[in-house]
XYZ file of C-alpha atoms in Angstrom:
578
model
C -13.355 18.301 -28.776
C -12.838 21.654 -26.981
C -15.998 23.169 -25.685
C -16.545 26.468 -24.185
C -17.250 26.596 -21.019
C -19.456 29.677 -20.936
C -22.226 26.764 -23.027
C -21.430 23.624 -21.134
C -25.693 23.366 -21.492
C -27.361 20.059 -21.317
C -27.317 20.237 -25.182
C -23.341 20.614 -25.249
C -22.302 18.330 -23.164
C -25.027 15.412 -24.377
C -26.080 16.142 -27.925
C -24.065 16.226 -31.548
C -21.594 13.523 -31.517
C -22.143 12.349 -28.032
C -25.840 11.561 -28.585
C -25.234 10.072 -32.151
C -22.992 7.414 -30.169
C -25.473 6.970 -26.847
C -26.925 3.260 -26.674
C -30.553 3.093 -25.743
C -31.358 2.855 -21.950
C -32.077 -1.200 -21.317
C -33.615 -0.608 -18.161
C -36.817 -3.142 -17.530
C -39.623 -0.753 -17.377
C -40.804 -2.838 -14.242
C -37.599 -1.966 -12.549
C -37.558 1.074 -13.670
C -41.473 1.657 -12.272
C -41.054 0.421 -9.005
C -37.318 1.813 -8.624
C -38.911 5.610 -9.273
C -41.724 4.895 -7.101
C -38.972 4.087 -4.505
C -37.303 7.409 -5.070
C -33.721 5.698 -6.017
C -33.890 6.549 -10.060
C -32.456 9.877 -11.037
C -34.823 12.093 -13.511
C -33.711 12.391 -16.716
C -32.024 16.146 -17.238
C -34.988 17.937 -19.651
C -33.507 18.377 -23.181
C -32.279 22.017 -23.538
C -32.614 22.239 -27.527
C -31.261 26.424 -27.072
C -27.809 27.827 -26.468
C -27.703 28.121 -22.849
C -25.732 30.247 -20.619
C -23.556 28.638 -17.429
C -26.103 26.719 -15.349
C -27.229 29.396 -12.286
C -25.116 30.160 -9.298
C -22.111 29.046 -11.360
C -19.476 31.936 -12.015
C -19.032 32.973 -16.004
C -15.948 31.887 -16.903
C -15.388 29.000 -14.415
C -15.522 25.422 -16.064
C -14.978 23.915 -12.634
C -18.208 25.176 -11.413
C -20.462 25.232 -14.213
C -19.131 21.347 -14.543
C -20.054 20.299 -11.180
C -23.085 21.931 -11.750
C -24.347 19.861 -14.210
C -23.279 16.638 -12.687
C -24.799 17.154 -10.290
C -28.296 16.803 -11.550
C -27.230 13.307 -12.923
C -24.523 12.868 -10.819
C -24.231 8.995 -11.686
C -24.476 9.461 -16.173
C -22.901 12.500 -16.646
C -20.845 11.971 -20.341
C -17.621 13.292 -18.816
C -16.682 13.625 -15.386
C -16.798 10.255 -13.199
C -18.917 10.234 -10.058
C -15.958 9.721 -7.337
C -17.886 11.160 -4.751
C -18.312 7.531 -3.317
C -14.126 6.466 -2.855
C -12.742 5.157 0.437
C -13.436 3.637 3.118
C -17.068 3.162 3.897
C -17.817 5.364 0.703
C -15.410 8.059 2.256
C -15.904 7.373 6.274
C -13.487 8.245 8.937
C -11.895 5.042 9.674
C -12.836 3.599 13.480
C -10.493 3.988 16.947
C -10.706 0.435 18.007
C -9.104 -0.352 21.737
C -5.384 -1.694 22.267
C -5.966 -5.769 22.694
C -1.910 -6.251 22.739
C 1.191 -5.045 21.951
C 3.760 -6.862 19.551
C 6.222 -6.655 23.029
C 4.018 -9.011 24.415
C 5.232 -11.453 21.866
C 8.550 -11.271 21.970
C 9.144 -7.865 19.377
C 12.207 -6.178 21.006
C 13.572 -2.897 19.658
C 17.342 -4.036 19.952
C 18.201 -4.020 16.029
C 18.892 -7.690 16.298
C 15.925 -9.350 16.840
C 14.039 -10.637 14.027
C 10.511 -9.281 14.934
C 8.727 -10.586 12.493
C 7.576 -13.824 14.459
C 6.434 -11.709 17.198
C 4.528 -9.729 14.734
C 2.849 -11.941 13.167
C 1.926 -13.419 16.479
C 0.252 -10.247 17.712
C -2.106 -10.028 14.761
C -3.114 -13.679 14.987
C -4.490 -13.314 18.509
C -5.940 -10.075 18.013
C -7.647 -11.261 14.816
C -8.635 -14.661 16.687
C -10.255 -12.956 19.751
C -12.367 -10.740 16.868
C -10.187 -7.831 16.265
C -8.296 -3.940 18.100
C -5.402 -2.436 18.276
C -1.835 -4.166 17.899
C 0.319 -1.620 19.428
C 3.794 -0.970 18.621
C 5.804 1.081 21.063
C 8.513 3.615 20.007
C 11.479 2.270 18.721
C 13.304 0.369 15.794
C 12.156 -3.430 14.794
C 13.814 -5.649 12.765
C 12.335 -7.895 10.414
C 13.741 -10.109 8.203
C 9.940 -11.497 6.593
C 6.805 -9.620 5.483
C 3.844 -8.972 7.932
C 0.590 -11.087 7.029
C -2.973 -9.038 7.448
C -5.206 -11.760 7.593
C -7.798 -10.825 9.797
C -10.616 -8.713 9.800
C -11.041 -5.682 12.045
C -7.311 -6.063 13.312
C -5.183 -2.743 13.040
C -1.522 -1.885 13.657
C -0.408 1.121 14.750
C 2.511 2.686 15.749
C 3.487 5.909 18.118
C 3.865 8.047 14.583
C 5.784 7.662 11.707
C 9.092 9.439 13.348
C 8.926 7.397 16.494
C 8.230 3.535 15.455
C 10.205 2.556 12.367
C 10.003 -1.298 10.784
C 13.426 -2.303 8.925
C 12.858 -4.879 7.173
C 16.450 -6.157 6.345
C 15.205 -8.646 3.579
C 13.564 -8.400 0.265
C 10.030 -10.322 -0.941
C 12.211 -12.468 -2.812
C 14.673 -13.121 0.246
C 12.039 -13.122 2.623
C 9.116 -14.857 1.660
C 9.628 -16.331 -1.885
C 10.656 -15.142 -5.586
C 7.928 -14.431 -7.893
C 9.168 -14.514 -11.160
C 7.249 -14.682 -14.954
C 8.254 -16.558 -17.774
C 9.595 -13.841 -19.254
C 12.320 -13.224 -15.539
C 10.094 -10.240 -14.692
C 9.321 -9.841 -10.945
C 6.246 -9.849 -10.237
C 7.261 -7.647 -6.948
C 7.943 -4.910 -9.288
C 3.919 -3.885 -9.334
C 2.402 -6.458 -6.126
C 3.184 -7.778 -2.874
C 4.009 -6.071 0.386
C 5.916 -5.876 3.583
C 2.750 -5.413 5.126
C 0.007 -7.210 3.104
C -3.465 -7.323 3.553
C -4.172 -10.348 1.929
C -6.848 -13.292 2.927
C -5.249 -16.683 3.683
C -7.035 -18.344 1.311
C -5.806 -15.830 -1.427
C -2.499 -16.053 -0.306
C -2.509 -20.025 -0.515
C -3.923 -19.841 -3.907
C -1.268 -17.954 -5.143
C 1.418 -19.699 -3.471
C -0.200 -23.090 -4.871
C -0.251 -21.421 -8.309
C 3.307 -20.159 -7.680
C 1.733 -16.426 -8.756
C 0.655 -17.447 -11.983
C -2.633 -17.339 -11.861
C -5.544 -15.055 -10.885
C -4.663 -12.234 -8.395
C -8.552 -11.089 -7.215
C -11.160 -12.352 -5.842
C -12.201 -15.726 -5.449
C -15.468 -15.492 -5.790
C -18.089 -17.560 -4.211
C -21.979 -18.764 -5.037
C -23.923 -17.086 -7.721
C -26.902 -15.223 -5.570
C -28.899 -13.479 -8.161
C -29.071 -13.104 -11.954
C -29.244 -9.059 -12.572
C -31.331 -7.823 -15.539
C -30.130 -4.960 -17.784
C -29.600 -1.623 -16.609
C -28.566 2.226 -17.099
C -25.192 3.863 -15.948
C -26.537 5.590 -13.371
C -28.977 3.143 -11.410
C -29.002 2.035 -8.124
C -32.035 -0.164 -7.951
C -31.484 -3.352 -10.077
C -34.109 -5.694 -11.010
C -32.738 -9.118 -9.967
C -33.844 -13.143 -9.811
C -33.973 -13.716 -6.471
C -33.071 -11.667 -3.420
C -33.448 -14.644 -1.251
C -29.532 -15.293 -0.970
C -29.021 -11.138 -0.513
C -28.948 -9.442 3.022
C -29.161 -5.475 3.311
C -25.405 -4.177 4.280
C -23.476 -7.318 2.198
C -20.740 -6.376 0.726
C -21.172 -8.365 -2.955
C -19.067 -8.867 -6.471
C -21.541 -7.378 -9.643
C -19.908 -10.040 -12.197
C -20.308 -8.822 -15.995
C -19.236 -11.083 -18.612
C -16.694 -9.899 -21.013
C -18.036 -11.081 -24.867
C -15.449 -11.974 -27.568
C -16.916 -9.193 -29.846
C -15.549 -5.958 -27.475
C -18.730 -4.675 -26.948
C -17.956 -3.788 -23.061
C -15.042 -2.865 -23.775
C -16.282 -0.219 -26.560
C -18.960 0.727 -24.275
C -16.152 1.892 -20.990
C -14.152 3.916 -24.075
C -17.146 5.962 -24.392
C -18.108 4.386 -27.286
C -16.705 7.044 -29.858
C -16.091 6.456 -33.383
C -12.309 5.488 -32.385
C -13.428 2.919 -29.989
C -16.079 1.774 -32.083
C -13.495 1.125 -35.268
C -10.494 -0.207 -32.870
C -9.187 -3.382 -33.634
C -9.656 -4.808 -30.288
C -8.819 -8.431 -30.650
C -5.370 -7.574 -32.575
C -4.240 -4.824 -30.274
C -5.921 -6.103 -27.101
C -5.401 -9.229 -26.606
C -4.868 -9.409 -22.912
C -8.430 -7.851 -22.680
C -10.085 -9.690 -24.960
C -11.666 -13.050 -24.463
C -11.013 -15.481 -27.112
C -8.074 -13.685 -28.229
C -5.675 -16.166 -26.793
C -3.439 -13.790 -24.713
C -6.434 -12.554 -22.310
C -5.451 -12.826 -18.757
C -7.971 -14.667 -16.521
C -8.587 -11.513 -14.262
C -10.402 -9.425 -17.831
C -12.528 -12.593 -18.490
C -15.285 -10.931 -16.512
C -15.996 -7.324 -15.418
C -16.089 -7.182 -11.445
C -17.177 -4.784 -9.265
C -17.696 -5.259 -5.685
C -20.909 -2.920 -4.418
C -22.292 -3.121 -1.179
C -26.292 -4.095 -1.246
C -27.838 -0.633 0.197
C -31.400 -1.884 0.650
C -33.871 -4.958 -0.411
C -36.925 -3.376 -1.658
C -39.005 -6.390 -2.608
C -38.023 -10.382 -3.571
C -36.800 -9.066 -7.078
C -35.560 -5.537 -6.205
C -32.149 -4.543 -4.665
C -31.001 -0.977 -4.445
C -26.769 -0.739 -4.415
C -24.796 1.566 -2.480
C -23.193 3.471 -5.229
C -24.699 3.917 -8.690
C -23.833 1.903 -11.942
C -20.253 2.495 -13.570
C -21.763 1.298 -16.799
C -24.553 -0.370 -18.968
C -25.716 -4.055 -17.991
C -26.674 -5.028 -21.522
C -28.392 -8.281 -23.004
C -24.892 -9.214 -24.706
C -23.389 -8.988 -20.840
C -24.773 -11.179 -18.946
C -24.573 -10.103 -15.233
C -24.857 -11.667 -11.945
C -24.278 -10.667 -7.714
C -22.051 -13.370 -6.121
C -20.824 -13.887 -2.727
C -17.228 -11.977 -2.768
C -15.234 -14.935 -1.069
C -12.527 -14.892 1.710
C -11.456 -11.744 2.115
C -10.164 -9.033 5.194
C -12.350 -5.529 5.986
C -12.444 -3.123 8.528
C -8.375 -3.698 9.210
C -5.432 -0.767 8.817
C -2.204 0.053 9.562
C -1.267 3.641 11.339
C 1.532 5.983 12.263
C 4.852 4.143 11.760
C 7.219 3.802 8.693
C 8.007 0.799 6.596
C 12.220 1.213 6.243
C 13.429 -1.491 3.336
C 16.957 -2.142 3.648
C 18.885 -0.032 0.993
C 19.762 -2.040 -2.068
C 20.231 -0.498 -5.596
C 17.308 -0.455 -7.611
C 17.351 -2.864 -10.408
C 16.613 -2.588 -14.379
C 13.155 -2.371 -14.865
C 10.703 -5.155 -13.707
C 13.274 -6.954 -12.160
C 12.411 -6.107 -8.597
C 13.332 -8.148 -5.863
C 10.738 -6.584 -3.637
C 11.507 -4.150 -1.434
C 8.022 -3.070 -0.874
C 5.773 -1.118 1.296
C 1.969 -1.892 2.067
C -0.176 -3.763 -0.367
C -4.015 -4.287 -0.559
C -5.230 -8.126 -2.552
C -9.001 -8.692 -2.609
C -9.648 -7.140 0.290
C -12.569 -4.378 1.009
C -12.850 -1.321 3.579
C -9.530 -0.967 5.026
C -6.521 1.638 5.555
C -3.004 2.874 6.184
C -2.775 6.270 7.828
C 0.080 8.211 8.499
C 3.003 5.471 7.083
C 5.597 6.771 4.966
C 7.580 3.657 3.025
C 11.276 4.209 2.643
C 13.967 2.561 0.022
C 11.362 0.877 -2.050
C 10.175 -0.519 -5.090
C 6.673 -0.762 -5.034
C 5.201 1.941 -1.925
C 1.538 1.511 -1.701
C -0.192 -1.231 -4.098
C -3.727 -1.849 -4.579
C -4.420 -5.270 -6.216
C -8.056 -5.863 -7.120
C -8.696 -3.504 -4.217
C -12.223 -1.680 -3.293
C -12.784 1.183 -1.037
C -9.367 1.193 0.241
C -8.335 4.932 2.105
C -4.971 5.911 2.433
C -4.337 9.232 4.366
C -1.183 11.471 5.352
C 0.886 8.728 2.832
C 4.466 9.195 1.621
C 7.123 7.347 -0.213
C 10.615 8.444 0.123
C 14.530 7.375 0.103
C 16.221 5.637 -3.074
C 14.422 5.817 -5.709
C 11.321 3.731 -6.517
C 9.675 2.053 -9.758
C 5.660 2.729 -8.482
C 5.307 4.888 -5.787
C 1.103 4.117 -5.987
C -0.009 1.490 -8.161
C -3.502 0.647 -8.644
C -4.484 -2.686 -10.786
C -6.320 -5.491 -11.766
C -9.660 -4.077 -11.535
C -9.218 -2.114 -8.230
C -12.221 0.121 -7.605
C -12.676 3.683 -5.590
C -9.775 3.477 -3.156
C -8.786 7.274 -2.059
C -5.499 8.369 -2.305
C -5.829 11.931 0.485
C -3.046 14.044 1.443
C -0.071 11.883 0.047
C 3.270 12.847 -0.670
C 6.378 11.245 -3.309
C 9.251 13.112 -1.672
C 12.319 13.623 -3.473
C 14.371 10.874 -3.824
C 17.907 10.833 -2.053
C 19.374 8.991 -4.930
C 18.239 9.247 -8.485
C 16.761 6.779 -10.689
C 19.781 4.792 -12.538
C 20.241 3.963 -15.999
C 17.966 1.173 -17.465
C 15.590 1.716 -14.315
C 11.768 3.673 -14.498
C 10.011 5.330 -11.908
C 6.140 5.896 -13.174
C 4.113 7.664 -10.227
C 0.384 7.174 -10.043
C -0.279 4.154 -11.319
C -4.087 3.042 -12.414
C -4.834 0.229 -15.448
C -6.546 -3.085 -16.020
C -10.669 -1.611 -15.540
C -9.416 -0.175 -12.641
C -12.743 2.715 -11.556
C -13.587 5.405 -9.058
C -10.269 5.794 -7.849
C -8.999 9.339 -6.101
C -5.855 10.906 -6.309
C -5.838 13.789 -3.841
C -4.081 16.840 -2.328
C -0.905 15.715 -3.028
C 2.417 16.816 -3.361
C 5.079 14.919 -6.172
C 8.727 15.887 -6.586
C 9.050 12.845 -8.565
C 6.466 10.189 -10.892
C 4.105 11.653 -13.636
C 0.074 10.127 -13.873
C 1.205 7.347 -14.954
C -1.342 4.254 -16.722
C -0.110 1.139 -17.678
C -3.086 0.759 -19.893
C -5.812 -1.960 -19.981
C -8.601 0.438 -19.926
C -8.528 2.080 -16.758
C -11.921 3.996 -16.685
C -13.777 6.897 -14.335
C -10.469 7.973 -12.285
C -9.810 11.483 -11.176
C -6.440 13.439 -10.039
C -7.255 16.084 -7.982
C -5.876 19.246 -6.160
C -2.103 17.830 -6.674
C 1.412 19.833 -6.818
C 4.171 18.234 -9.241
C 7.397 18.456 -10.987
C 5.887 15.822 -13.414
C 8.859 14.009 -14.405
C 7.906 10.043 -14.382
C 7.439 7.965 -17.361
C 3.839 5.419 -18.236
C 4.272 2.664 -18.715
C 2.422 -0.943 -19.580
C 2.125 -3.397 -22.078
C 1.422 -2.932 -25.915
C -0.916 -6.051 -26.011
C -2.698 -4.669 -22.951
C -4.515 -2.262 -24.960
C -5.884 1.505 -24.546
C -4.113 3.704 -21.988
C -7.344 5.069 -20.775
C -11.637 4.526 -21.097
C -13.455 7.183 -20.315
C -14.669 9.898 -18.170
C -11.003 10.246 -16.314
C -10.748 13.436 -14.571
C -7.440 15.359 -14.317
C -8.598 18.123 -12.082
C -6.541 21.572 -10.505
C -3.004 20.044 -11.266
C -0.320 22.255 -10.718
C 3.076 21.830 -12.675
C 6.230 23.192 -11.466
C 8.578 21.788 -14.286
C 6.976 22.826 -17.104
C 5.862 19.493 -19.055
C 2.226 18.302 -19.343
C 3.336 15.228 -20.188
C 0.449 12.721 -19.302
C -1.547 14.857 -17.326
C -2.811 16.718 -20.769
C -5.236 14.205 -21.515
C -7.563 15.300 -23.950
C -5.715 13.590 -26.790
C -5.676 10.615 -25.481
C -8.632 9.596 -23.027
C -12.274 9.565 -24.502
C -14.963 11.391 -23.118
C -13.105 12.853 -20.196
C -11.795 15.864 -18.664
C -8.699 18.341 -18.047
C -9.283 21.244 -16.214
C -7.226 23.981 -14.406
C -3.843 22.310 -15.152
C -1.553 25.219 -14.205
C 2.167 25.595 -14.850
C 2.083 25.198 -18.754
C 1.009 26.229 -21.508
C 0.996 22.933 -23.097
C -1.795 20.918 -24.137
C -0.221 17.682 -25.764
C 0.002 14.583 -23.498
C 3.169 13.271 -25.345
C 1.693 9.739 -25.491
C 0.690 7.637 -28.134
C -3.499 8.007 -29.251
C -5.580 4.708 -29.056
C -8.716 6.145 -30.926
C -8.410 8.021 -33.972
C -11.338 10.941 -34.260
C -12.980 13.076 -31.824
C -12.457 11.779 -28.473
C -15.434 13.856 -27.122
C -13.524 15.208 -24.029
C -13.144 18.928 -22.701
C -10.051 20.888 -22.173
C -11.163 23.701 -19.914
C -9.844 26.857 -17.666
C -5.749 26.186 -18.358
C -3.344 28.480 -16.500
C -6.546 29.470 -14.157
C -7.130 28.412 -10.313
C -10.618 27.053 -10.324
C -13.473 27.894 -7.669
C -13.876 24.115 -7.036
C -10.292 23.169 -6.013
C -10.741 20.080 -5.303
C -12.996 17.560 -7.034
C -13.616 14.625 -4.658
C -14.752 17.803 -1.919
C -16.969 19.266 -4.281
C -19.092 16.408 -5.309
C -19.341 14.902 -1.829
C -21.118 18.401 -1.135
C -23.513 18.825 -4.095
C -24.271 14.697 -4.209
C -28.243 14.734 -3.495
């Protein structure tokens, strides 16, 4: 559905088909009472039932303004565009400058190109992490390590003297140095997770090695602490059971069960006529529960939020707003997240894989960069990854920032991927250089990776000479790509079985094309209820991939070939959110 954006009126953007397919609001009214009297409920936007003009102080002709505009007087529910204004660290905080507590030299790290330093490594971290956190410091120089670096702490971060100056060569692969990881099927699963440096909780780490990788990559959650009672899109304030077991500044998992019948999953496709008449169970089957192919990570909808404020012993306000309906069908609960690592980062130094010829697709032995498993709050800043596979991995991931980022050498298969329900981590000023040798025969590199309910996740100010937006489907929902520069020349990827390539309201946002093709970052044939706006440097409007949802999507194509007032979407909404 192309709109125009001189009209985008309350009436446009909500009513006709959009309105026929809305779900009554299921807040309690009690909730809803005391949440308004507590000033944490948006208004509803009054009905315009006139053709409007572009809401004021927007510029006529400018979709990018008259947009943000209008989201921001619901800035949680608009139909559309996804509220992002709440990705990275600390809901978009400057990471902290903790002191120097050691230096990997202290434990035996020398920067002779034969010493394994991965021991001494290792070492540093523990006893920074066991004496309650700061800087491990890595001098100038080149370290050899033949084994991957283990995050396990909390509030521990390593840095280097800058990405030219302190270089890491790791000599061996994941599956050469640590263990193989492979699926029934021979696929590696090193070819989407796992790092050289890998913040990871011990406890996750010991599942997975107990399971041998074959089981559930998240969270492990803990106690149940409150039953939740249904609620808008949009809300912060949640009526709940019990707020006995919640403290104010928690970090908690909002746990939404999945039903056999789709519902949720009809509900994050927008819930158009396409995703109302899909055949979910036939051609979803990882996502759906009872279909008999559903991995264990879909079984449940999970969303770590951080508890903002306890208003009373049944009301909790959340940090960020809803994503999407709690409904009767869904039953929802907050539980304790489990073991997990915060507050930790790595900075200024460069992850150097050994250089070994990429291998046919998903058969990766590992040569990997950083990863992120079920862990909250943390960062890499200024850390390029060289020669790799898999660069910078978030695996059911929240509010992870990664800044001044790039991925370079040989060729990789994801330079960024983002999975298994990994929610607003911010991508900022990242680069995919051009790679010194191509990708060979039989091989894929994809790009930007985001899938299984992944939400809230940034893409921004970056610069790609190779990759595409890539989605390995699963139902990624509420993303954005933002203020980016690209030759667009990657391929998507993902499994058949795993469903729809997108849900709604994703956001491709001021992407400029240098090779012509809009090739997956056209969108509005494919994604429901979402958004492509300013893409520059074609005239194209087909994504090239294969439709989910037959119908009217409900999405806006807007301002093509123009450079938008609002740039950069991430920017904008931090600076009109109330």
């Amino acid at each position: 559905m192309r709109l125009d954006p001189a009209r985008l009126s309350r009436r446009a953007l909500f009513g006709g088909a959009v309105a026929a397919a809305a779900m009554p609001a299921l807040t309690s009214e009690a909730a809803a009472a005391d949440a308004t009297a507590a000033g944490v409920l948006h208004d509803p936007v009054p009905e315009n039932t006139g053709a409007a003009p572009v809401p004021a102080g927007s510029r006529p002709g400018d979709a990018s303004t008259a947009l943000l505009d209008q989201w921001a007087r619901t800035p949680g529910s608009h139909p559309l565009i996804p509220d992002i204004s709440g990705a990275g660290y600390r809901l978009g905080s400057r990471p902290p400058r903790p002191r120097v507590v050691t230096r990997v030299t202290d434990h035996g790290a020398r920067a002779d190109g034969t010493t394994d330093c991965a021991p001494a490594f290792n070492s540093a971290l523990r006893a920074a992490g066991e004496r309650g956190g700061g800087v491990v410091l890595v001098p100038r120089g080149t370290y050899l390590l033949a084994s991957p670096i283990f995050m396990h702490w909390s509030n521990v971060v390593l840095r280097g003297a800058g990405r030219d100056n302190t270089v890491l060569r790791f000599s061996r692969t994941l599956d050469d140095g640590y263990r193989q990881a492979r699926q029934s099927n021979g696929n590696s699963r090193w070819s989407w997770t796992g790092g050289q440096i890998w913040f990871i909780a011990p406890e996750r780490r010991a599942r997975s090695e107990a399971e041998d990788f074959a089981g559930t990559e998240g969270w492990l959650p803990g106690d149940t602490l409150a039953d939740v009672a249904p609620a808008s899109r949009g809300q912060r304030t949640l009526l709940v059971s019990d707020t006995s077991g919640l403290r104010t500044g928690d970090m908690v998992l909002l746990e939404c069960d999945n039903p056999p019948d789709a519902s949720l999953l009809t509900h994050l496709a927008g819930e158009v006529p396409g995703a109302l008449s899909y055949d979910w169970p036939r051609r979803a089957p990882q996502l759906v529960t009872g279909s008999g192919g559903q991995y264990v990570q879909y079984a449940s909808l999970q969303w770590p939020v951080r508890i903002e404020a306890i208003l009373s012993d049944r009301l909790v306000t959340l940090a960020q707003p809803l994503k999407y309906d709690l409904r009767p069908g869904w039953p929802a609960r907050l539980r304790a997240i489990g073991p997990t690592v915060t507050d930790s980062g790595v900075e200024q130094l460069t992850i150097r894989n050994e250089q070994v010829p990429m291998t046919a697709h998903n058969k990766h032995p590992g040569s990997n960069g950083v990863c992120f498993q079920a862990v909250h709050d943390c960062w890499a800043s200024d850390v390029r990854v060289q020669n790799c596979d898999l660069g910078f991995g978030f695996t059911s991931a929240k509010s992870i920032t990664l800044s001044r980022v790039a991925v370079g050498g040989r060729s990789a298969h994801h330079s960024f991927a983002c999975r298994m329900q990994s929610h607003d981590n911010l991508v900022d000023d990242f680069e995919i250089e051009a790679f010194t040798v191509p990708v060979p025969s039989g091989a894929v590199h994809h790009g930007l990776n985001v899938e299984g309910l992944s939400s809230g996740n940034v893409w921004r100010r970056g610069r790609m000479a190779e990759g595409t937006f890539d989605t390995h489907r699963a139902l990624p929902f509420e993303n954005a790509r933002t203020d980016i520069t690209m030759v667009n020349n990657g391929r998507v990827g993902g499994s058949a079985a795993s469903g729809p390539l997108f849900g709604a309201r994703m956001a491709h946002w001021n992407i400029r094309i240098t090779g012509d093709s809009a090739y997956a970052v056209a969108i509005a044939d494919v994604a429901p209820r979402s958004v492509t706006v300013a893409l520059q440097g074609t005239t194209d409007t087909a994504s090239g991939l294969p439709p989910d949802f037959p119908g009217d999507l409900q999405n806006l194509t807007a301002d093509q070939g123009k450079r938008p007032h609002a740039p950069d979407l991430y920017t904008a909404q931090r600076t009109r959110r109330p």
